[in-house]
Amino acid sequence: MIDKKHLDYLTSIVGEENIKSDKAHLIAFCYDATRTRFEPDAVVFPRHEQDVSDILKYCNEHKIIIVPRGAGSGFTGGALPANGGIILSLERHMNKLLEIDMENMVGVVQPGLINMQFQKAVEEVGLFYPPDPASEEYSTLGGNVSENAGGMRAAKYGITKDYVMALRAVLPNGDIIVAGKKTIKDVAGYNTAGILIASEGTLAVITEITLKLIPKPKYKKTYMGVFPSVDSAMTAVFKSLAAGANPVAMEFLDALVIKALRQKFPQISLPEHAGGILVGDVDASSEAEIESQLQTLKESFAANGSIDFIIARDEEEGKKLWFARRNASPATMIYGTKKLNEDISVPRSKLPVALEGIYKIGEKYGFNVPCFGHAGDGNIHVNVMVKDKNNEKEMEDGHKAIEEIFQYVVDLGGTLSGEHGIGTSKAPFMHIAFTEAEMNLFRSIKKAFDPNNILNPFKMGL
């Protein structure tokens, strides 16, 4: 428990209404999407950047742990107070859209602004912010930056880091820094913004974000390719991209997911003979370009064994094609009572062999491992399905299977996470992806920013 004198001082900074230590608030801020629970000692809601600075300066002096938090929608425990301390919640007050600069095509936001709110605001003026994590309706932009969030449009447009031009942030000692500029080119000094992106709140507290915007595409169409096997679908992914296709999204469903969807949602029409499905969108500034993109996809899919190619006639039909992908995750629960889901990533050309190996690891331990995800950027959502979560041996085998899958994808040149981050849940596996020299470098960076280790400590295996 935190000493009352510390709570009193923090109250003097933010006011009584912005600091909570009652049981209801401690429970509300003790978990994220992992459902793991760690109660904080208190929850503080800073009103502005100077509050953040004053709070961090005091906590640094008194060695009090601070855990920055947005919406708490993360899948790896990055915003959990796993070692106690104070939750610094940025969603209540620091959630504003500060500027849309039409001339320079950038948006300036506070970290607590919801991703979808920002997307809608910029689209109203004809601009476009592409990063679209599945949690876009409730995840914050600060959280997206801290985790380097991806999304379905990453195949064409990239991920969060590709749109961050500048950050304002507060160091653990209370110093306020600016990293980056509005300028397109900036090669002066170290890329501090690049270090803060994906740092999971371990190095500094982000207080302002400048994001690159692009013109909103005028046209969009949805497509679906049906394949006899997931192997042929995965081969079509990198072959079609190499042939010149440039889809906004290229998502995949394997045979196990298709079977689950047909059972869970009988109202949707999915081919019974499908062993793999690719679904996505193409967009462009002209209808001719849309048709050219679709033709490239159709020809390349056919060359790699597709048995059907469907183009949605309108937006409503497009939503029906997307329904299967958007409901893939809940459908897989037909295979067990506990899902051990990970978001590994491999080079696109390794997708066929990656899935083949993943299925073999599942068979070794007797698990169904339905897979789906962002094939266009090589990001696979792997789901080891444990039939009985109360069976200790099954759970133990499930975690062994996950560790083997991590090792397998790293050996293929892949990585532990494509978008969810490391946090606490993947920290035990960092040794698989990084050498001791690399981990020591990470620790040195952490120490340079946070010598007293007060800011979200012991995350990412550090």
XYZ file of C-alpha atoms in Angstrom:
462
model
C 0.000 0.000 0.000
C 1.162 3.496 -0.828
C 1.750 5.840 2.119
C -1.046 8.351 2.760
C 1.413 11.259 2.617
C 2.156 10.372 -1.003
C -1.536 10.258 -1.886
C -2.023 13.610 -0.181
C 0.767 15.167 -2.223
C -0.548 13.753 -5.488
C -3.997 15.038 -4.533
C -2.479 18.513 -4.170
C -1.332 18.234 -7.803
C -4.507 16.953 -9.508
C -7.304 17.639 -7.015
C -9.432 15.171 -5.039
C -11.675 14.388 -7.996
C -8.714 13.111 -10.020
C -7.199 10.588 -7.650
C -8.973 7.402 -6.563
C -7.978 4.647 -4.151
C -11.387 3.113 -3.388
C -11.933 -0.578 -4.115
C -14.213 0.010 -7.111
C -11.591 2.026 -8.984
C -8.778 -0.350 -8.056
C -10.779 -3.259 -9.502
C -11.794 -1.299 -12.611
C -8.152 -0.578 -13.430
C -6.657 -3.934 -12.430
C -7.053 -5.865 -15.708
C -6.813 -5.683 -19.482
C -7.801 -8.054 -22.315
C -5.591 -10.781 -20.801
C -8.051 -10.910 -17.855
C -5.060 -11.160 -15.520
C -5.634 -8.999 -12.434
C -3.200 -6.798 -10.500
C -4.703 -4.118 -8.276
C -2.904 -0.753 -8.239
C -2.408 1.269 -5.077
C -4.234 4.228 -6.618
C -5.469 5.645 -9.925
C -4.503 9.195 -10.922
C -6.091 11.155 -13.789
C -3.715 13.946 -14.904
C -5.437 16.954 -16.425
C -2.596 18.076 -18.672
C 1.092 17.647 -19.427
C 2.276 19.673 -16.445
C 0.343 17.356 -14.117
C 2.147 14.411 -15.699
C 5.473 16.140 -15.192
C 4.771 17.009 -11.541
C 3.510 13.481 -10.788
C 6.517 11.774 -12.358
C 8.997 14.097 -10.698
C 7.534 13.360 -7.257
C 7.219 9.624 -7.831
C 10.764 9.428 -9.169
C 12.098 11.153 -6.067
C 10.188 8.741 -3.792
C 10.702 5.573 -5.906
C 6.954 5.085 -6.517
C 6.008 2.926 -9.504
C 3.921 4.582 -12.230
C 2.068 2.569 -14.915
C 0.690 4.636 -17.842
C -2.688 3.456 -19.158
C -5.044 4.326 -21.994
C -8.160 2.215 -22.511
C -6.653 -0.970 -21.049
C -7.487 -2.978 -24.175
C -4.059 -4.599 -24.579
C -3.584 -8.357 -24.957
C -0.236 -8.768 -23.191
C -0.495 -7.009 -19.820
C 1.512 -3.948 -20.819
C -0.699 -1.546 -18.841
C -1.134 -3.734 -15.757
C 0.366 -2.777 -12.366
C 2.030 -6.191 -12.081
C 4.450 -4.812 -9.470
C 2.055 -2.484 -7.673
C 2.196 1.289 -7.840
C -0.033 3.943 -9.354
C -2.025 3.788 -12.577
C -1.618 7.018 -14.556
C -4.815 7.054 -16.610
C -4.769 9.389 -19.605
C -8.257 8.658 -20.939
C -10.339 11.030 -18.776
C -8.810 14.442 -19.508
C -5.976 14.062 -22.036
C -8.219 12.862 -24.864
C -8.541 15.816 -27.243
C -7.999 16.341 -30.951
C -5.811 19.449 -30.848
C -5.381 20.229 -34.535
C -5.931 19.059 -38.087
C -3.315 20.878 -40.161
C -4.700 20.686 -43.703
C -1.703 22.398 -45.304
C 0.873 20.027 -43.835
C -1.551 17.047 -43.682
C -0.966 16.169 -40.058
C -3.139 15.716 -36.989
C -2.080 16.623 -33.466
C -3.742 14.665 -30.669
C -3.536 13.902 -26.994
C -2.802 10.272 -26.074
C -6.256 9.479 -24.684
C -8.119 10.172 -27.943
C -9.865 7.079 -29.322
C -8.499 5.865 -32.657
C -11.913 5.700 -34.373
C -12.854 9.221 -33.250
C -9.679 10.516 -34.888
C -10.326 8.550 -38.088
C -13.841 9.973 -38.394
C -12.687 13.536 -37.715
C -10.009 13.530 -40.403
C -12.232 11.766 -42.948
C -14.811 14.539 -42.549
C -12.263 16.937 -44.073
C -11.193 14.540 -46.825
C -8.104 13.090 -45.164
C -7.270 9.583 -44.013
C -5.508 7.960 -41.038
C -4.952 4.307 -42.054
C -3.868 2.399 -38.877
C -6.971 0.448 -37.824
C -6.373 -2.026 -34.975
C -9.273 -4.371 -34.240
C -9.780 -2.332 -31.059
C -10.109 0.936 -33.017
C -13.519 1.737 -31.520
C -12.131 1.912 -27.988
C -8.310 1.822 -28.003
C -6.468 5.115 -27.551
C -3.904 6.583 -29.892
C -1.392 6.771 -27.045
C -1.837 3.067 -26.486
C -1.537 2.432 -30.235
C 1.788 4.281 -30.295
C 3.040 2.567 -27.141
C 2.303 -0.865 -28.657
C 2.982 0.092 -32.305
C -0.468 -1.228 -33.196
C -1.202 -2.731 -36.604
C -4.554 -3.496 -38.183
C -6.173 -4.894 -41.303
C -5.019 -2.045 -43.565
C -1.346 -2.656 -42.766
C -0.831 -4.684 -45.964
C -0.955 -1.493 -48.027
C -0.554 1.345 -45.570
C 1.757 0.104 -42.843
C 1.390 0.362 -39.075
C 1.338 3.060 -36.413
C 5.083 3.817 -36.532
C 4.750 4.776 -40.197
C 2.482 7.699 -39.256
C 4.130 9.106 -36.125
C 5.977 12.303 -37.032
C 6.542 13.742 -33.568
C 5.848 13.159 -29.896
C 5.831 15.203 -26.741
C 6.648 13.083 -23.715
C 7.568 13.328 -20.050
C 10.606 11.465 -18.777
C 10.482 9.644 -15.424
C 12.280 12.552 -13.739
C 9.597 14.989 -14.905
C 11.514 16.546 -17.797
C 9.399 17.314 -20.866
C 10.906 16.417 -24.234
C 9.954 16.798 -27.891
C 10.863 13.971 -30.271
C 10.497 14.619 -34.000
C 8.996 17.456 -36.039
C 6.166 18.229 -38.449
C 8.706 18.204 -41.241
C 8.788 15.329 -43.727
C 12.556 15.116 -43.366
C 14.342 15.293 -40.012
C 17.770 13.696 -39.628
C 19.094 15.838 -36.764
C 19.940 13.825 -33.658
C 18.855 10.362 -32.582
C 15.431 9.074 -33.607
C 13.990 9.423 -30.101
C 10.412 9.108 -31.337
C 11.321 5.776 -32.902
C 12.641 4.546 -29.553
C 9.479 5.601 -27.720
C 7.180 3.891 -30.244
C 6.460 0.319 -29.055
C 8.229 0.966 -25.730
C 5.008 0.003 -23.879
C 5.183 2.925 -21.458
C 8.540 1.865 -20.013
C 10.613 4.872 -21.090
C 8.398 7.967 -20.943
C 4.759 9.079 -20.772
C 3.534 10.325 -24.153
C 1.489 13.515 -23.817
C 1.037 14.649 -27.437
C 1.265 12.911 -30.819
C 1.685 14.407 -34.293
C 0.398 11.979 -36.934
C 0.845 11.971 -40.697
C -2.365 12.003 -42.761
C -2.948 11.154 -46.418
C -5.750 11.948 -48.896
C -8.821 9.768 -48.450
C -9.176 7.262 -51.334
C -12.304 7.899 -53.429
C -13.170 4.293 -54.297
C -13.095 0.949 -52.505
C -14.241 -2.598 -53.267
C -14.218 -5.855 -51.315
C -13.037 -9.180 -52.709
C -12.851 -12.807 -51.542
C -10.686 -15.598 -52.927
C -11.607 -19.216 -52.156
C -8.868 -21.871 -52.203
C -8.804 -25.680 -51.850
C -6.167 -25.481 -49.090
C -4.591 -22.965 -46.759
C -1.241 -23.720 -48.406
C -2.482 -22.571 -51.816
C -4.039 -19.471 -50.212
C -0.803 -18.557 -48.436
C 1.209 -19.047 -51.611
C -1.211 -16.750 -53.429
C -0.539 -14.032 -50.855
C 3.107 -13.338 -51.646
C 2.771 -14.336 -55.309
C -0.041 -11.823 -55.957
C 1.773 -9.023 -54.140
C 4.913 -9.746 -56.146
C 2.749 -9.625 -59.293
C 1.798 -6.014 -58.556
C -1.362 -6.317 -56.466
C -1.583 -3.687 -53.739
C -4.664 -4.474 -51.622
C -5.592 -2.417 -48.577
C -6.125 -5.665 -46.690
C -5.563 -9.345 -47.357
C -6.941 -11.380 -44.452
C -7.032 -15.154 -44.253
C -9.090 -17.907 -42.683
C -7.896 -21.507 -42.519
C -10.014 -24.669 -42.810
C -10.568 -24.983 -39.049
C -11.813 -21.400 -38.829
C -14.084 -21.866 -41.851
C -15.559 -25.012 -40.273
C -16.128 -23.149 -36.984
C -17.803 -20.233 -38.742
C -20.130 -22.523 -40.679
C -21.155 -24.190 -37.413
C -21.405 -21.019 -35.305
C -23.026 -18.786 -37.944
C -25.065 -21.022 -40.290
C -26.768 -17.919 -41.699
C -23.611 -16.898 -43.571
C -22.672 -18.517 -46.857
C -19.188 -20.026 -46.848
C -18.139 -22.655 -49.396
C -18.156 -26.120 -47.855
C -15.180 -27.159 -49.960
C -12.980 -24.198 -48.970
C -9.657 -25.064 -47.322
C -8.550 -21.448 -47.135
C -10.084 -18.032 -47.773
C -8.512 -14.647 -48.508
C -10.706 -11.578 -48.026
C -9.874 -7.907 -48.273
C -10.370 -4.520 -49.861
C -8.744 -2.575 -52.658
C -8.942 1.202 -52.835
C -7.850 3.842 -55.344
C -8.450 7.333 -56.661
C -10.170 6.022 -59.815
C -12.524 3.206 -60.744
C -10.133 2.099 -63.475
C -7.388 1.539 -60.922
C -9.800 -0.465 -58.742
C -10.666 -2.737 -61.668
C -6.992 -3.167 -62.533
C -6.164 -4.186 -58.961
C -9.025 -6.676 -58.827
C -7.993 -8.184 -62.166
C -4.404 -8.632 -60.927
C -5.677 -10.374 -57.795
C -8.086 -12.586 -59.732
C -5.428 -13.720 -62.211
C -2.799 -14.322 -59.546
C -5.218 -16.194 -57.284
C -6.260 -18.387 -60.237
C -2.622 -19.089 -61.078
C -2.180 -20.328 -57.522
C -5.189 -22.628 -57.444
C -8.188 -20.519 -56.393
C -11.558 -22.122 -57.021
C -13.616 -18.934 -56.806
C -13.117 -15.159 -56.819
C -15.970 -12.999 -55.534
C -16.266 -9.218 -55.867
C -18.827 -7.432 -53.706
C -21.276 -5.416 -55.773
C -21.822 -2.791 -53.091
C -20.931 -1.867 -49.509
C -23.656 -4.064 -48.023
C -22.390 -7.114 -49.874
C -18.872 -6.188 -48.819
C -19.913 -6.287 -45.171
C -21.272 -9.796 -45.685
C -17.936 -10.944 -47.098
C -16.126 -9.357 -44.127
C -18.474 -10.920 -41.565
C -16.565 -14.207 -41.536
C -13.199 -12.562 -40.839
C -14.566 -10.256 -38.171
C -16.163 -13.175 -36.330
C -13.315 -15.660 -36.698
C -12.076 -15.291 -33.137
C -15.325 -16.057 -31.271
C -16.149 -18.888 -33.694
C -12.996 -20.807 -32.770
C -14.338 -21.390 -29.245
C -16.166 -24.452 -30.580
C -12.802 -26.236 -30.261
C -12.191 -25.724 -26.546
C -12.846 -23.875 -23.316
C -9.543 -21.982 -23.314
C -7.834 -20.202 -26.190
C -4.091 -19.578 -26.027
C -3.849 -16.969 -28.756
C -0.675 -15.363 -30.034
C 0.059 -12.952 -32.876
C 3.295 -14.148 -34.410
C 4.656 -12.618 -37.601
C 6.796 -14.091 -40.396
C 8.117 -12.916 -43.775
C 5.215 -13.304 -46.226
C 7.055 -15.873 -48.343
C 7.281 -18.074 -45.230
C 3.530 -18.153 -44.624
C 2.912 -21.612 -46.175
C 5.740 -23.305 -44.286
C 4.933 -21.401 -41.084
C 1.357 -22.669 -41.006
C 2.441 -26.201 -41.910
C 4.824 -26.240 -38.946
C 2.301 -24.680 -36.572
C -0.263 -27.364 -37.376
C 2.340 -30.089 -36.783
C 3.161 -28.675 -33.351
C -0.566 -28.685 -32.550
C -0.867 -32.312 -33.652
C 2.132 -33.263 -31.505
C 0.273 -32.131 -28.389
C -3.212 -33.118 -29.560
C -4.589 -29.596 -30.061
C -6.638 -27.985 -32.788
C -4.815 -24.808 -33.827
C -7.146 -22.688 -35.978
C -5.327 -19.746 -37.561
C -6.467 -16.522 -39.152
C -5.144 -13.004 -39.508
C -3.323 -10.486 -41.610
C -1.790 -12.566 -44.399
C -0.960 -9.447 -46.404
C 1.673 -8.452 -43.859
C 2.618 -11.927 -42.569
C 0.875 -11.545 -39.192
C -0.796 -14.800 -38.042
C -3.190 -15.132 -35.112
C -2.392 -18.582 -33.758
C -4.980 -20.161 -31.441
C -3.981 -23.231 -29.443
C -7.369 -24.559 -28.302
C -7.357 -26.304 -24.908
C -10.437 -28.501 -24.564
C -10.573 -28.375 -20.765
C -9.023 -25.325 -19.112
C -9.325 -27.039 -15.717
C -7.093 -29.889 -16.871
C -3.627 -29.022 -15.553
C -1.811 -31.308 -18.005
C -3.672 -29.861 -20.994
C -2.848 -26.304 -19.949
C 0.795 -27.222 -19.422
C 0.958 -28.842 -22.855
C -0.751 -25.800 -24.366
C 1.954 -23.486 -23.056
C 4.640 -25.897 -24.289
C 3.060 -25.791 -27.735
C 3.076 -21.978 -27.692
C 6.767 -21.896 -26.764
C 7.598 -24.316 -29.589
C 5.601 -22.193 -32.016
C 7.544 -19.092 -30.942
C 10.850 -20.873 -31.480
C 9.698 -22.192 -34.851
C 8.624 -18.807 -36.242
C 11.777 -17.083 -34.959
C 13.835 -19.759 -36.729
C 11.944 -18.824 -39.913
C 13.028 -15.205 -39.507
C 9.799 -14.187 -37.766
C 9.036 -12.546 -34.445
C 7.068 -13.034 -31.212
C 4.490 -10.360 -31.929
C 3.223 -8.456 -34.938
C 0.954 -6.057 -33.063
C 0.011 -7.049 -29.502
C 3.403 -6.341 -27.950
C 5.257 -8.171 -25.179
C 4.096 -6.811 -21.797
C 4.114 -9.501 -19.121
C 2.585 -12.420 -21.021
C 5.343 -12.750 -23.640
C 8.216 -11.561 -21.469
C 9.334 -15.133 -20.611
C 9.941 -15.782 -24.319
C 12.134 -12.771 -25.124
C 15.233 -14.982 -24.964
C 13.932 -16.858 -27.999
C 13.911 -13.741 -30.183
C 16.851 -11.786 -28.782
C 20.423 -12.539 -27.803
C 21.759 -11.613 -24.376
C 23.715 -8.767 -25.973
C 20.501 -7.400 -27.491
C 18.597 -7.735 -24.207
C 21.430 -5.921 -22.405
C 21.151 -3.112 -24.950
C 17.429 -2.841 -24.200
C 18.208 -2.729 -20.474
C 20.783 0.017 -21.046
C 18.231 2.106 -22.934
C 15.705 1.575 -20.144
C 18.260 2.640 -17.529
C 19.222 5.749 -19.508
C 15.594 6.903 -19.592
C 14.545 5.572 -16.192
C 17.505 5.019 -13.818
C 15.221 4.461 -10.810
C 13.059 1.952 -12.722
C 9.778 3.557 -11.670
C 8.038 3.654 -15.062
C 6.160 0.432 -15.877
C 9.074 -1.688 -14.606
C 9.867 -5.332 -15.415
C 7.804 -5.382 -18.615
C 9.147 -6.933 -21.838
C 11.568 -9.055 -19.820
C 13.582 -5.985 -18.755
